[in-house]
mmCIF file of C-alpha atoms and ligand atoms in Angstrom:
data_model
loop_
_atom_site.group_PDB
_atom_site.id
_atom_site.type_symbol
_atom_site.label_atom_id
_atom_site.label_comp_id
_atom_site.label_asym_id
_atom_site.label_seq_id
_atom_site.Cartn_x
_atom_site.Cartn_y
_atom_site.Cartn_z
ATOM 1 C CA UNK A 1 -140.623 -224.516 63.635
ATOM 2 C CA UNK A 2 -139.542 -224.218 67.259
ATOM 3 C CA UNK A 3 -138.105 -226.892 69.507
ATOM 4 C CA UNK A 4 -139.510 -226.992 73.035
ATOM 5 C CA UNK A 5 -138.882 -229.100 76.135
ATOM 6 C CA UNK A 6 -141.824 -230.355 78.158
ATOM 7 C CA UNK A 7 -142.450 -232.744 80.986
ATOM 8 C CA UNK A 8 -145.583 -234.610 79.946
ATOM 9 C CA UNK A 9 -147.099 -237.006 82.472
ATOM 10 C CA UNK A 10 -143.722 -237.332 84.157
ATOM 11 C CA UNK A 11 -141.728 -237.960 80.974
ATOM 12 C CA UNK A 12 -139.260 -235.403 79.643
ATOM 13 C CA UNK A 13 -140.112 -234.684 76.015
ATOM 14 C CA UNK A 14 -138.445 -232.615 73.341
ATOM 15 C CA UNK A 15 -140.585 -231.765 70.377
ATOM 16 C CA UNK A 16 -140.678 -229.407 67.414
ATOM 17 C CA UNK A 17 -143.803 -227.365 66.770
ATOM 18 C CA UNK A 18 -145.018 -224.575 64.568
ATOM 19 C CA UNK A 19 -145.555 -221.295 66.422
ATOM 20 C CA UNK A 20 -149.314 -221.534 65.774
ATOM 21 C CA UNK A 21 -149.741 -225.083 67.153
ATOM 22 C CA UNK A 22 -151.859 -225.185 70.247
ATOM 23 C CA UNK A 23 -151.061 -227.473 73.112
ATOM 24 C CA UNK A 24 -154.046 -229.767 72.562
ATOM 25 C CA UNK A 25 -153.016 -230.473 68.942
ATOM 26 C CA UNK A 26 -149.447 -231.134 70.018
ATOM 27 C CA UNK A 27 -150.586 -233.644 72.637
ATOM 28 C CA UNK A 28 -153.140 -235.363 70.440
ATOM 29 C CA UNK A 29 -151.399 -235.330 67.054
ATOM 30 C CA UNK A 30 -147.724 -235.590 67.956
ATOM 31 C CA UNK A 31 -147.737 -237.368 71.310
ATOM 32 C CA UNK A 32 -150.846 -239.549 70.768
ATOM 33 C CA UNK A 33 -152.385 -238.418 74.039
ATOM 34 C CA UNK A 34 -155.957 -238.336 72.784
ATOM 35 C CA UNK A 35 -157.556 -238.275 76.232
ATOM 36 C CA UNK A 36 -157.456 -234.477 75.961
ATOM 37 C CA UNK A 37 -160.613 -233.777 74.003
ATOM 38 C CA UNK A 38 -161.355 -230.880 71.700
ATOM 39 C CA UNK A 39 -164.862 -229.427 71.649
ATOM 40 C CA UNK A 40 -165.140 -225.764 70.792
ATOM 41 C CA UNK A 41 -161.443 -224.887 70.319
ATOM 42 C CA UNK A 42 -162.361 -221.434 71.592
ATOM 43 C CA UNK A 43 -161.735 -221.832 75.309
ATOM 44 C CA UNK A 44 -165.433 -222.110 76.094
ATOM 45 C CA UNK A 45 -166.403 -225.749 76.643
ATOM 46 C CA UNK A 46 -163.538 -226.892 78.882
ATOM 47 C CA UNK A 47 -163.233 -230.320 77.185
ATOM 48 C CA UNK A 48 -159.518 -229.738 76.597
ATOM 49 C CA UNK A 49 -158.696 -228.845 80.223
ATOM 50 C CA UNK A 50 -155.416 -230.282 81.541
ATOM 51 C CA UNK A 51 -152.934 -229.349 84.242
ATOM 52 C CA UNK A 52 -150.260 -226.876 83.258
ATOM 53 C CA UNK A 53 -147.680 -226.547 86.025
ATOM 54 C CA UNK A 54 -150.325 -227.982 88.353
ATOM 55 C CA UNK A 55 -153.169 -225.618 87.469
ATOM 56 C CA UNK A 56 -156.108 -226.442 85.183
ATOM 57 C CA UNK A 57 -155.659 -224.769 81.795
ATOM 58 C CA UNK A 58 -157.430 -224.886 78.445
ATOM 59 C CA UNK A 59 -155.041 -226.469 76.021
ATOM 60 C CA UNK A 60 -156.970 -225.319 72.934
ATOM 61 C CA UNK A 61 -156.088 -221.685 73.600
ATOM 62 C CA UNK A 62 -152.590 -222.299 74.933
ATOM 63 C CA UNK A 63 -149.819 -222.093 72.367
ATOM 64 C CA UNK A 64 -147.403 -224.992 72.682
ATOM 65 C CA UNK A 65 -144.371 -222.716 72.259
ATOM 66 C CA UNK A 66 -145.500 -220.724 75.289
ATOM 67 C CA UNK A 67 -145.194 -223.889 77.373
ATOM 68 C CA UNK A 68 -141.473 -224.431 76.843
ATOM 69 C CA UNK A 69 -140.116 -225.849 80.107
ATOM 70 C CA UNK A 70 -143.588 -226.520 81.574
ATOM 71 C CA UNK A 71 -144.919 -229.568 83.362
ATOM 72 C CA UNK A 72 -148.077 -230.928 81.785
ATOM 73 C CA UNK A 73 -150.444 -233.533 83.149
ATOM 74 C CA UNK A 74 -153.156 -234.929 80.904
ATOM 75 C CA UNK A 75 -155.947 -237.285 81.900
ATOM 76 C CA UNK A 76 -153.625 -240.209 80.989
ATOM 77 C CA UNK A 77 -151.220 -238.944 83.636
ATOM 78 C CA UNK A 78 -153.847 -239.278 86.382
ATOM 79 C CA UNK A 79 -154.127 -243.079 86.170
ATOM 80 C CA UNK A 80 -152.458 -243.489 89.548
ATOM 81 C CA UNK A 81 -153.739 -240.238 91.058
ATOM 82 C CA UNK A 82 -155.724 -240.779 94.262
ATOM 83 C CA UNK A 83 -158.193 -237.892 93.777
ATOM 84 C CA UNK A 84 -158.818 -238.768 90.132
ATOM 85 C CA UNK A 85 -159.490 -242.395 91.140
ATOM 86 C CA UNK A 86 -162.028 -241.245 93.741
ATOM 87 C CA UNK A 87 -163.636 -238.929 91.191
ATOM 88 C CA UNK A 88 -163.849 -241.684 88.563
ATOM 89 C CA UNK A 89 -165.611 -243.951 91.045
ATOM 90 C CA UNK A 90 -167.955 -241.157 92.157
ATOM 91 C CA UNK A 91 -168.764 -240.190 88.546
ATOM 92 C CA UNK A 92 -169.698 -243.805 87.774
ATOM 93 C CA UNK A 93 -171.722 -244.156 90.991
ATOM 94 C CA UNK A 94 -173.628 -240.880 90.503
ATOM 95 C CA UNK A 95 -174.269 -241.359 86.767
ATOM 96 C CA UNK A 96 -172.230 -238.239 86.057
ATOM 97 C CA UNK A 97 -171.386 -239.177 82.480
ATOM 98 C CA UNK A 98 -173.008 -240.578 79.378
ATOM 99 C CA UNK A 99 -170.901 -240.189 76.246
ATOM 100 C CA UNK A 100 -167.936 -239.144 78.383
ATOM 101 C CA UNK A 101 -166.685 -236.537 75.949
ATOM 102 C CA UNK A 102 -166.562 -233.798 78.555
ATOM 103 C CA UNK A 103 -165.345 -236.131 81.304
ATOM 104 C CA UNK A 104 -161.535 -235.722 81.003
ATOM 105 C CA UNK A 105 -161.816 -231.928 81.243
ATOM 106 C CA UNK A 106 -164.459 -232.235 83.934
ATOM 107 C CA UNK A 107 -162.209 -234.521 86.022
ATOM 108 C CA UNK A 108 -159.345 -232.033 85.680
ATOM 109 C CA UNK A 109 -161.436 -229.130 86.960
ATOM 110 C CA UNK A 110 -163.158 -231.287 89.585
ATOM 111 C CA UNK A 111 -159.804 -232.521 90.875
ATOM 112 C CA UNK A 112 -158.735 -228.917 91.374
ATOM 113 C CA UNK A 113 -161.897 -228.224 93.354
ATOM 114 C CA UNK A 114 -161.479 -231.359 95.476
ATOM 115 C CA UNK A 115 -157.930 -230.303 96.198
ATOM 116 C CA UNK A 116 -158.679 -226.730 97.091
ATOM 117 C CA UNK A 117 -162.283 -226.272 98.310
ATOM 118 C CA UNK A 118 -162.561 -226.204 102.059
ATOM 119 C CA UNK A 119 -166.051 -227.689 102.188
ATOM 120 C CA UNK A 120 -168.454 -229.317 99.761
ATOM 121 C CA UNK A 121 -170.275 -226.046 99.114
ATOM 122 C CA UNK A 122 -172.580 -226.786 96.169
ATOM 123 C CA UNK A 123 -172.578 -223.217 94.893
ATOM 124 C CA UNK A 124 -168.775 -223.037 94.927
ATOM 125 C CA UNK A 125 -168.609 -226.355 93.062
ATOM 126 C CA UNK A 126 -171.051 -225.109 90.435
ATOM 127 C CA UNK A 127 -169.081 -221.894 89.966
ATOM 128 C CA UNK A 128 -165.824 -223.874 89.794
ATOM 129 C CA UNK A 129 -167.260 -226.173 87.112
ATOM 130 C CA UNK A 130 -168.989 -223.431 85.138
ATOM 131 C CA UNK A 131 -166.153 -223.444 82.596
ATOM 132 C CA UNK A 132 -166.843 -227.090 81.712
ATOM 133 C CA UNK A 133 -169.874 -227.776 79.574
ATOM 134 C CA UNK A 134 -171.537 -231.173 79.384
ATOM 135 C CA UNK A 135 -173.896 -231.593 76.500
ATOM 136 C CA UNK A 136 -175.548 -234.859 77.403
ATOM 137 C CA UNK A 137 -175.576 -235.679 81.090
ATOM 138 C CA UNK A 138 -176.700 -232.595 82.984
ATOM 139 C CA UNK A 139 -174.873 -231.336 86.007
ATOM 140 C CA UNK A 140 -176.740 -232.767 88.992
ATOM 141 C CA UNK A 141 -174.828 -236.053 89.015
ATOM 142 C CA UNK A 142 -171.519 -234.326 88.324
ATOM 143 C CA UNK A 143 -171.969 -231.881 91.199
ATOM 144 C CA UNK A 144 -173.124 -234.713 93.489
ATOM 145 C CA UNK A 145 -170.021 -236.731 92.600
ATOM 146 C CA UNK A 146 -167.655 -233.848 93.320
ATOM 147 C CA UNK A 147 -169.437 -233.048 96.582
ATOM 148 C CA UNK A 148 -169.225 -236.673 97.679
ATOM 149 C CA UNK A 149 -165.472 -236.822 97.086
ATOM 150 C CA UNK A 150 -164.834 -233.529 98.913
ATOM 151 C CA UNK A 151 -167.005 -234.599 101.867
ATOM 152 C CA UNK A 152 -165.360 -238.018 102.097
ATOM 153 C CA UNK A 153 -161.860 -236.552 102.033
ATOM 154 C CA UNK A 154 -162.600 -233.850 104.605
ATOM 155 C CA UNK A 155 -164.215 -236.498 106.839
ATOM 156 C CA UNK A 156 -161.045 -238.548 106.546
ATOM 157 C CA UNK A 157 -159.183 -235.495 107.841
ATOM 158 C CA UNK A 158 -157.607 -234.550 104.500
ATOM 159 C CA UNK A 159 -157.569 -230.745 104.526
ATOM 160 C CA UNK A 160 -157.926 -228.503 101.488
ATOM 161 C CA UNK A 161 -154.700 -227.261 99.924
ATOM 162 C CA UNK A 162 -155.048 -223.527 100.393
ATOM 163 C CA UNK A 163 -153.112 -221.144 98.195
ATOM 164 C CA UNK A 164 -150.335 -223.212 96.665
ATOM 165 C CA UNK A 165 -149.404 -220.250 94.515
ATOM 166 C CA UNK A 166 -152.841 -219.967 92.953
ATOM 167 C CA UNK A 167 -155.369 -217.317 93.676
ATOM 168 C CA UNK A 168 -158.499 -218.481 91.891
ATOM 169 C CA UNK A 169 -160.641 -221.571 91.633
ATOM 170 C CA UNK A 170 -161.391 -223.067 88.260
ATOM 171 C CA UNK A 171 -159.319 -223.303 85.093
ATOM 172 C CA UNK A 172 -156.476 -220.877 84.508
ATOM 173 C CA UNK A 173 -157.821 -217.658 83.054
ATOM 174 C CA UNK A 174 -161.425 -218.529 83.839
ATOM 175 C CA UNK A 175 -161.742 -215.820 86.475
ATOM 176 C CA UNK A 176 -160.268 -212.359 86.767
ATOM 177 C CA UNK A 177 -157.568 -212.149 89.432
ATOM 178 C CA UNK A 178 -159.567 -209.457 91.229
ATOM 179 C CA UNK A 179 -162.001 -211.977 92.703
ATOM 180 C CA UNK A 180 -159.523 -214.478 93.966
ATOM 181 C CA UNK A 181 -158.011 -215.893 97.145
ATOM 182 C CA UNK A 182 -159.337 -218.844 99.051
ATOM 183 C CA UNK A 183 -159.529 -218.550 102.836
ATOM 184 C CA UNK A 184 -159.852 -221.278 105.406
ATOM 185 C CA UNK A 185 -163.535 -220.597 106.085
ATOM 186 C CA UNK A 186 -165.009 -219.781 102.666
ATOM 187 C CA UNK A 187 -163.649 -218.682 99.308
ATOM 188 C CA UNK A 188 -163.396 -214.917 99.226
ATOM 189 C CA UNK A 189 -164.790 -214.879 95.714
ATOM 190 C CA UNK A 190 -167.951 -216.513 96.996
ATOM 191 C CA UNK A 191 -168.294 -214.028 99.856
ATOM 192 C CA UNK A 192 -167.814 -211.127 97.458
ATOM 193 C CA UNK A 193 -170.446 -212.520 95.137
ATOM 194 C CA UNK A 194 -172.881 -212.806 98.046
ATOM 195 C CA UNK A 195 -172.145 -209.207 99.009
ATOM 196 C CA UNK A 196 -172.598 -208.087 95.420
ATOM 197 C CA UNK A 197 -175.975 -209.711 95.285
ATOM 198 C CA UNK A 198 -177.094 -207.582 98.205
ATOM 199 C CA UNK A 199 -176.064 -204.323 96.594
ATOM 200 C CA UNK A 200 -178.893 -202.876 94.552
ATOM 201 C CA UNK A 201 -178.059 -201.323 91.251
ATOM 202 C CA UNK A 202 -179.246 -197.749 91.593
ATOM 203 C CA UNK A 203 -179.007 -196.424 88.102
ATOM 204 C CA UNK A 204 -181.331 -193.602 87.252
ATOM 205 C CA UNK A 205 -179.685 -192.763 83.951
ATOM 206 C CA UNK A 206 -180.417 -195.528 81.511
ATOM 207 C CA UNK A 207 -178.421 -194.945 78.346
ATOM 208 C CA UNK A 208 -179.933 -195.613 74.947
ATOM 209 C CA UNK A 209 -178.368 -198.671 73.376
ATOM 210 C CA UNK A 210 -178.270 -200.114 69.895
ATOM 211 C CA UNK A 211 -179.228 -203.770 70.402
ATOM 212 C CA UNK A 212 -177.032 -206.334 68.667
ATOM 213 C CA UNK A 213 -179.988 -208.708 68.107
ATOM 214 C CA UNK A 214 -183.655 -208.084 67.661
ATOM 215 C CA UNK A 215 -186.823 -209.987 66.953
ATOM 216 C CA UNK A 216 -190.589 -209.521 67.130
ATOM 217 C CA UNK A 217 -193.161 -211.398 69.146
ATOM 218 C CA UNK A 218 -196.858 -211.046 69.822
ATOM 219 C CA UNK A 219 -199.573 -212.542 71.959
ATOM 220 C CA UNK A 220 -203.301 -212.163 72.422
ATOM 221 C CA UNK A 221 -205.012 -211.223 75.663
ATOM 222 C CA UNK A 222 -208.774 -211.470 76.189
ATOM 223 C CA UNK A 223 -209.219 -207.896 77.385
ATOM 224 C CA UNK A 224 -209.706 -204.485 75.801
ATOM 225 C CA UNK A 225 -206.567 -202.594 74.654
ATOM 226 C CA UNK A 226 -207.015 -199.847 77.289
ATOM 227 C CA UNK A 227 -207.134 -202.471 80.060
ATOM 228 C CA UNK A 228 -203.999 -204.203 78.804
ATOM 229 C CA UNK A 229 -202.256 -200.856 78.441
ATOM 230 C CA UNK A 230 -203.204 -200.023 82.051
ATOM 231 C CA UNK A 231 -201.727 -203.354 83.189
ATOM 232 C CA UNK A 232 -198.491 -202.462 81.406
ATOM 233 C CA UNK A 233 -198.455 -199.264 83.478
ATOM 234 C CA UNK A 234 -198.616 -201.158 86.774
ATOM 235 C CA UNK A 235 -195.017 -202.333 86.987
ATOM 236 C CA UNK A 236 -195.329 -204.439 90.143
ATOM 237 C CA UNK A 237 -198.195 -206.496 88.727
ATOM 238 C CA UNK A 238 -196.544 -206.635 85.330
ATOM 239 C CA UNK A 239 -193.298 -207.935 86.878
ATOM 240 C CA UNK A 240 -195.276 -210.565 88.787
ATOM 241 C CA UNK A 241 -196.632 -211.787 85.437
ATOM 242 C CA UNK A 242 -193.102 -212.057 84.026
ATOM 243 C CA UNK A 243 -191.425 -215.348 84.976
ATOM 244 C CA UNK A 244 -188.303 -214.846 87.113
ATOM 245 C CA UNK A 245 -188.664 -211.061 87.529
ATOM 246 C CA UNK A 246 -188.693 -209.185 90.841
ATOM 247 C CA UNK A 247 -188.973 -205.422 91.386
ATOM 248 C CA UNK A 248 -186.684 -204.215 94.167
ATOM 249 C CA UNK A 249 -187.435 -200.489 93.949
ATOM 250 C CA UNK A 250 -189.323 -197.860 91.986
ATOM 251 C CA UNK A 251 -187.160 -194.758 92.524
ATOM 252 C CA UNK A 252 -189.214 -192.622 90.114
ATOM 253 C CA UNK A 253 -192.576 -193.154 88.373
ATOM 254 C CA UNK A 254 -190.858 -194.137 85.137
ATOM 255 C CA UNK A 255 -187.871 -195.981 86.671
ATOM 256 C CA UNK A 256 -187.632 -199.487 88.084
ATOM 257 C CA UNK A 257 -184.858 -201.505 89.673
ATOM 258 C CA UNK A 258 -185.008 -205.229 89.953
ATOM 259 C CA UNK A 259 -183.738 -208.653 89.131
ATOM 260 C CA UNK A 260 -184.391 -211.450 86.663
ATOM 261 C CA UNK A 261 -183.245 -214.911 87.711
ATOM 262 C CA UNK A 262 -182.527 -217.769 85.327
ATOM 263 C CA UNK A 263 -181.040 -221.165 86.168
ATOM 264 C CA UNK A 264 -179.521 -223.059 83.246
ATOM 265 C CA UNK A 265 -177.313 -226.100 83.700
ATOM 266 C CA UNK A 266 -174.677 -225.326 86.310
ATOM 267 C CA UNK A 267 -175.180 -221.603 85.948
ATOM 268 C CA UNK A 268 -177.636 -219.659 88.014
ATOM 269 C CA UNK A 269 -177.757 -216.136 86.665
ATOM 270 C CA UNK A 270 -179.386 -213.242 88.502
ATOM 271 C CA UNK A 271 -179.382 -210.160 86.318
ATOM 272 C CA UNK A 272 -179.735 -207.098 88.557
ATOM 273 C CA UNK A 273 -180.378 -203.844 86.857
ATOM 274 C CA UNK A 274 -182.503 -200.851 86.181
ATOM 275 C CA UNK A 275 -184.919 -199.789 83.482
ATOM 276 C CA UNK A 276 -186.744 -196.748 82.217
ATOM 277 C CA UNK A 277 -190.305 -196.974 80.940
ATOM 278 C CA UNK A 278 -191.795 -194.557 78.403
ATOM 279 C CA UNK A 279 -195.540 -194.690 77.755
ATOM 280 C CA UNK A 280 -197.625 -193.128 75.024
ATOM 281 C CA UNK A 281 -201.308 -193.090 76.047
ATOM 282 C CA UNK A 282 -202.486 -191.812 72.664
ATOM 283 C CA UNK A 283 -201.117 -194.768 70.741
ATOM 284 C CA UNK A 284 -201.433 -197.277 73.592
ATOM 285 C CA UNK A 285 -197.782 -198.058 73.168
ATOM 286 C CA UNK A 286 -194.691 -198.000 75.320
ATOM 287 C CA UNK A 287 -191.072 -198.932 75.640
ATOM 288 C CA UNK A 288 -188.813 -200.304 78.344
ATOM 289 C CA UNK A 289 -185.086 -199.651 78.058
ATOM 290 C CA UNK A 290 -182.912 -201.473 80.573
ATOM 291 C CA UNK A 291 -179.568 -202.867 81.488
ATOM 292 C CA UNK A 292 -178.487 -205.585 83.897
ATOM 293 C CA UNK A 293 -175.479 -207.480 85.107
ATOM 294 C CA UNK A 294 -175.006 -210.928 86.582
ATOM 295 C CA UNK A 295 -172.126 -210.782 89.060
ATOM 296 C CA UNK A 296 -171.633 -214.512 89.173
ATOM 297 C CA UNK A 297 -171.186 -215.170 85.476
ATOM 298 C CA UNK A 298 -169.928 -211.639 84.753
ATOM 299 C CA UNK A 299 -172.420 -211.312 81.946
ATOM 300 C CA UNK A 300 -174.001 -207.984 81.102
ATOM 301 C CA UNK A 301 -177.078 -207.305 79.090
ATOM 302 C CA UNK A 302 -178.838 -204.255 77.769
ATOM 303 C CA UNK A 303 -181.898 -204.015 75.663
ATOM 304 C CA UNK A 304 -185.314 -202.685 75.004
ATOM 305 C CA UNK A 305 -188.840 -203.991 74.626
ATOM 306 C CA UNK A 306 -191.407 -201.894 72.747
ATOM 307 C CA UNK A 307 -195.083 -202.767 72.888
ATOM 308 C CA UNK A 308 -198.212 -201.716 71.050
ATOM 309 C CA UNK A 309 -201.797 -202.695 71.837
ATOM 310 C CA UNK A 310 -203.753 -203.594 68.700
ATOM 311 C CA UNK A 311 -207.522 -204.089 69.109
ATOM 312 C CA UNK A 312 -208.930 -207.326 67.719
ATOM 313 C CA UNK A 313 -212.307 -209.025 67.912
ATOM 314 C CA UNK A 314 -214.033 -205.605 67.745
ATOM 315 C CA UNK A 315 -212.014 -204.315 70.661
ATOM 316 C CA UNK A 316 -212.903 -207.158 73.037
ATOM 317 C CA UNK A 317 -209.390 -208.597 72.822
ATOM 318 C CA UNK A 318 -205.902 -207.212 72.252
ATOM 319 C CA UNK A 319 -202.968 -208.361 70.242
ATOM 320 C CA UNK A 320 -199.851 -207.157 72.086
ATOM 321 C CA UNK A 321 -197.101 -206.617 69.522
ATOM 322 C CA UNK A 322 -193.602 -206.673 70.943
ATOM 323 C CA UNK A 323 -190.289 -205.648 69.402
ATOM 324 C CA UNK A 324 -187.421 -207.056 71.452
ATOM 325 C CA UNK A 325 -183.785 -206.013 71.067
ATOM 326 C CA UNK A 326 -180.896 -207.104 73.247
ATOM 327 C CA UNK A 327 -177.120 -207.276 73.547
ATOM 328 C CA UNK A 328 -175.266 -209.751 75.740
ATOM 329 C CA UNK A 329 -171.604 -209.602 76.663
ATOM 330 C CA UNK A 330 -169.599 -211.935 78.857
ATOM 331 C CA UNK A 331 -169.347 -215.706 79.308
ATOM 332 C CA UNK A 332 -173.066 -216.456 78.923
ATOM 333 C CA UNK A 333 -173.099 -214.637 75.594
ATOM 334 C CA UNK A 334 -170.822 -217.358 74.235
ATOM 335 C CA UNK A 335 -173.342 -220.116 74.825
ATOM 336 C CA UNK A 336 -176.543 -218.153 74.123
ATOM 337 C CA UNK A 337 -177.115 -218.862 70.450
ATOM 338 C CA UNK A 338 -179.638 -216.652 68.587
ATOM 339 C CA UNK A 339 -182.151 -219.395 67.822
ATOM 340 C CA UNK A 340 -181.985 -220.633 71.373
ATOM 341 C CA UNK A 341 -182.578 -217.147 72.870
ATOM 342 C CA UNK A 342 -185.443 -216.613 70.459
ATOM 343 C CA UNK A 343 -187.094 -219.943 71.337
ATOM 344 C CA UNK A 344 -186.640 -219.309 75.027
ATOM 345 C CA UNK A 345 -188.053 -215.773 74.670
ATOM 346 C CA UNK A 346 -191.052 -217.181 72.789
ATOM 347 C CA UNK A 347 -191.744 -219.599 75.665
ATOM 348 C CA UNK A 348 -191.311 -216.850 78.267
ATOM 349 C CA UNK A 349 -193.671 -214.625 76.252
ATOM 350 C CA UNK A 350 -196.284 -217.406 76.234
ATOM 351 C CA UNK A 351 -196.115 -217.781 80.028
ATOM 352 C CA UNK A 352 -196.182 -213.980 80.408
ATOM 353 C CA UNK A 353 -199.251 -213.743 78.142
ATOM 354 C CA UNK A 354 -201.068 -216.451 80.115
ATOM 355 C CA UNK A 355 -200.310 -214.652 83.377
ATOM 356 C CA UNK A 356 -201.485 -211.285 81.967
ATOM 357 C CA UNK A 357 -204.674 -212.950 80.758
ATOM 358 C CA UNK A 358 -205.301 -214.549 84.153
ATOM 359 C CA UNK A 359 -204.737 -211.262 85.888
ATOM 360 C CA UNK A 360 -206.992 -209.244 83.591
ATOM 361 C CA UNK A 361 -209.744 -211.819 83.713
ATOM 362 C CA UNK A 362 -209.756 -212.077 87.496
ATOM 363 C CA UNK A 363 -208.275 -215.600 87.670
ATOM 364 C CA UNK A 364 -205.450 -214.357 89.928
ATOM 365 C CA UNK A 365 -205.909 -213.135 93.483
ATOM 366 C CA UNK A 366 -204.566 -209.692 94.398
ATOM 367 C CA UNK A 367 -201.878 -211.255 96.641
ATOM 368 C CA UNK A 368 -200.786 -213.741 93.974
ATOM 369 C CA UNK A 369 -200.726 -211.030 91.326
ATOM 370 C CA UNK A 370 -197.947 -209.246 93.204
ATOM 371 C CA UNK A 371 -195.857 -212.349 93.869
ATOM 372 C CA UNK A 372 -192.855 -212.917 91.580
ATOM 373 C CA UNK A 373 -193.199 -215.991 89.345
ATOM 374 C CA UNK A 374 -190.340 -218.469 89.311
ATOM 375 C CA UNK A 375 -188.728 -218.969 85.926
ATOM 376 C CA UNK A 376 -188.454 -222.683 85.335
ATOM 377 C CA UNK A 377 -185.857 -222.400 82.612
ATOM 378 C CA UNK A 378 -185.303 -226.141 82.521
ATOM 379 C CA UNK A 379 -188.959 -226.815 81.764
ATOM 380 C CA UNK A 380 -188.885 -224.073 79.138
ATOM 381 C CA UNK A 381 -185.748 -225.563 77.631
ATOM 382 C CA UNK A 382 -187.255 -229.028 77.525
ATOM 383 C CA UNK A 383 -190.249 -227.500 75.821
ATOM 384 C CA UNK A 384 -187.939 -225.862 73.264
ATOM 385 C CA UNK A 385 -186.107 -229.160 72.686
ATOM 386 C CA UNK A 386 -189.390 -231.063 72.369
ATOM 387 C CA UNK A 387 -190.679 -228.625 69.750
ATOM 388 C CA UNK A 388 -187.460 -228.811 67.749
ATOM 389 C CA UNK A 389 -187.494 -232.621 67.829
ATOM 390 C CA UNK A 390 -191.124 -232.691 66.716
ATOM 391 C CA UNK A 391 -190.331 -230.418 63.767
ATOM 392 C CA UNK A 392 -187.328 -232.605 62.875
ATOM 393 C CA UNK A 393 -189.376 -235.801 63.102
ATOM 394 C CA UNK A 394 -192.061 -234.280 60.873
ATOM 395 C CA UNK A 395 -189.442 -233.289 58.340
ATOM 396 C CA UNK A 396 -187.908 -236.789 58.340
ATOM 397 C CA UNK A 397 -191.330 -238.385 57.882
ATOM 398 C CA UNK A 398 -191.969 -236.207 54.838
ATOM 399 C CA UNK A 399 -188.700 -237.285 53.160
HETATM 400 S S1 LIG B 1 -161.876 -227.237 73.222
HETATM 401 FE FE1 LIG B 1 -160.795 -226.030 74.621
HETATM 402 S S2 LIG B 1 -162.305 -225.035 75.759
HETATM 403 FE FE2 LIG B 1 -163.431 -226.108 74.237
HETATM 404 S S1 LIG B 2 -171.055 -236.900 79.258
HETATM 405 FE FE1 LIG B 2 -171.439 -236.405 77.185
HETATM 406 S S2 LIG B 2 -170.819 -234.360 77.023
HETATM 407 FE FE2 LIG B 2 -170.709 -234.766 79.116
#
């Protein structure tokens, strides 16, 4: 056991803890400050965010002994805080909470943004809050509330607190120091991200990878196998059939560079990358091996999709058999559960199949067939949720 001194919500405290005790447990179990919530206990959900020496920190991954001598402010310590009061009012007004479980951590991170963001830039707010997950409200109201408070304060002539010893927005440790520093006109991190988005990934050497996860999928198209195989050889049209995909360059006949955009909750990911395509005309099969990176969430992915055209209905239709393998690393990998990715991929495959069918059966104009399709991930997610609820309801009815 180790004895440590802390200032908690303005009160000097001496307490004895085990070396393994994390700060959230100390506050909740020993000091009865249960406003600091615990969700994942892995530093992912942000529910346990509090202020450690003035900066938002995740108390579930902060050892209490490491805080000896520190000043800690929990949500209980913000009762009289002006920004927190404005945020509470804005959250209530904008319907930014339902169960409220995420709200203490959300207020902590939001307060930091209100304090430090120069303007109510929605993208910067979303990036700043990306370390706080809300499982029941959605983020539109939350972002609106934070924007409203920032706008109101700047209109009242209250300037952002630039610097103050910190170099990054968001909870402590949520962003590598390399992308830090707020300036008076716009956060440098945001400008760098914009610049990054404009730099094409020009990778001609696509390494082979061993995917961490894999699954199979298939769909049927009302066209002969050779026709479907030919469509799979026309990468621009094929990309236009794939929701969210855009081709930016074709540097070699079997190489493509492009982007896949997905918007989920507060995170808008744009995976830029490159891929190599191998085709085998004899077997009407092929394979795409690719890799991509989303600068904003710092998530990387690599993977491969193999396809095979199987004739059905005496060759008048084709069953496209897909084998999909992927690896994800980075923050998004922590929230992308296997079942969820699989369900989402199944929905994307369905939309892709419908678009291929339309194209092959002349239901799409030439111009439209080369336009990228937007990926409405929210609609796909709602579809996934609806299906899961239906299955659950069926199961309950049977019991
Ligand atoms: S409980 Fe600390 S980040 Fe989830
Ligand atoms: S309000 Fe319920 S988790 Fe956010």
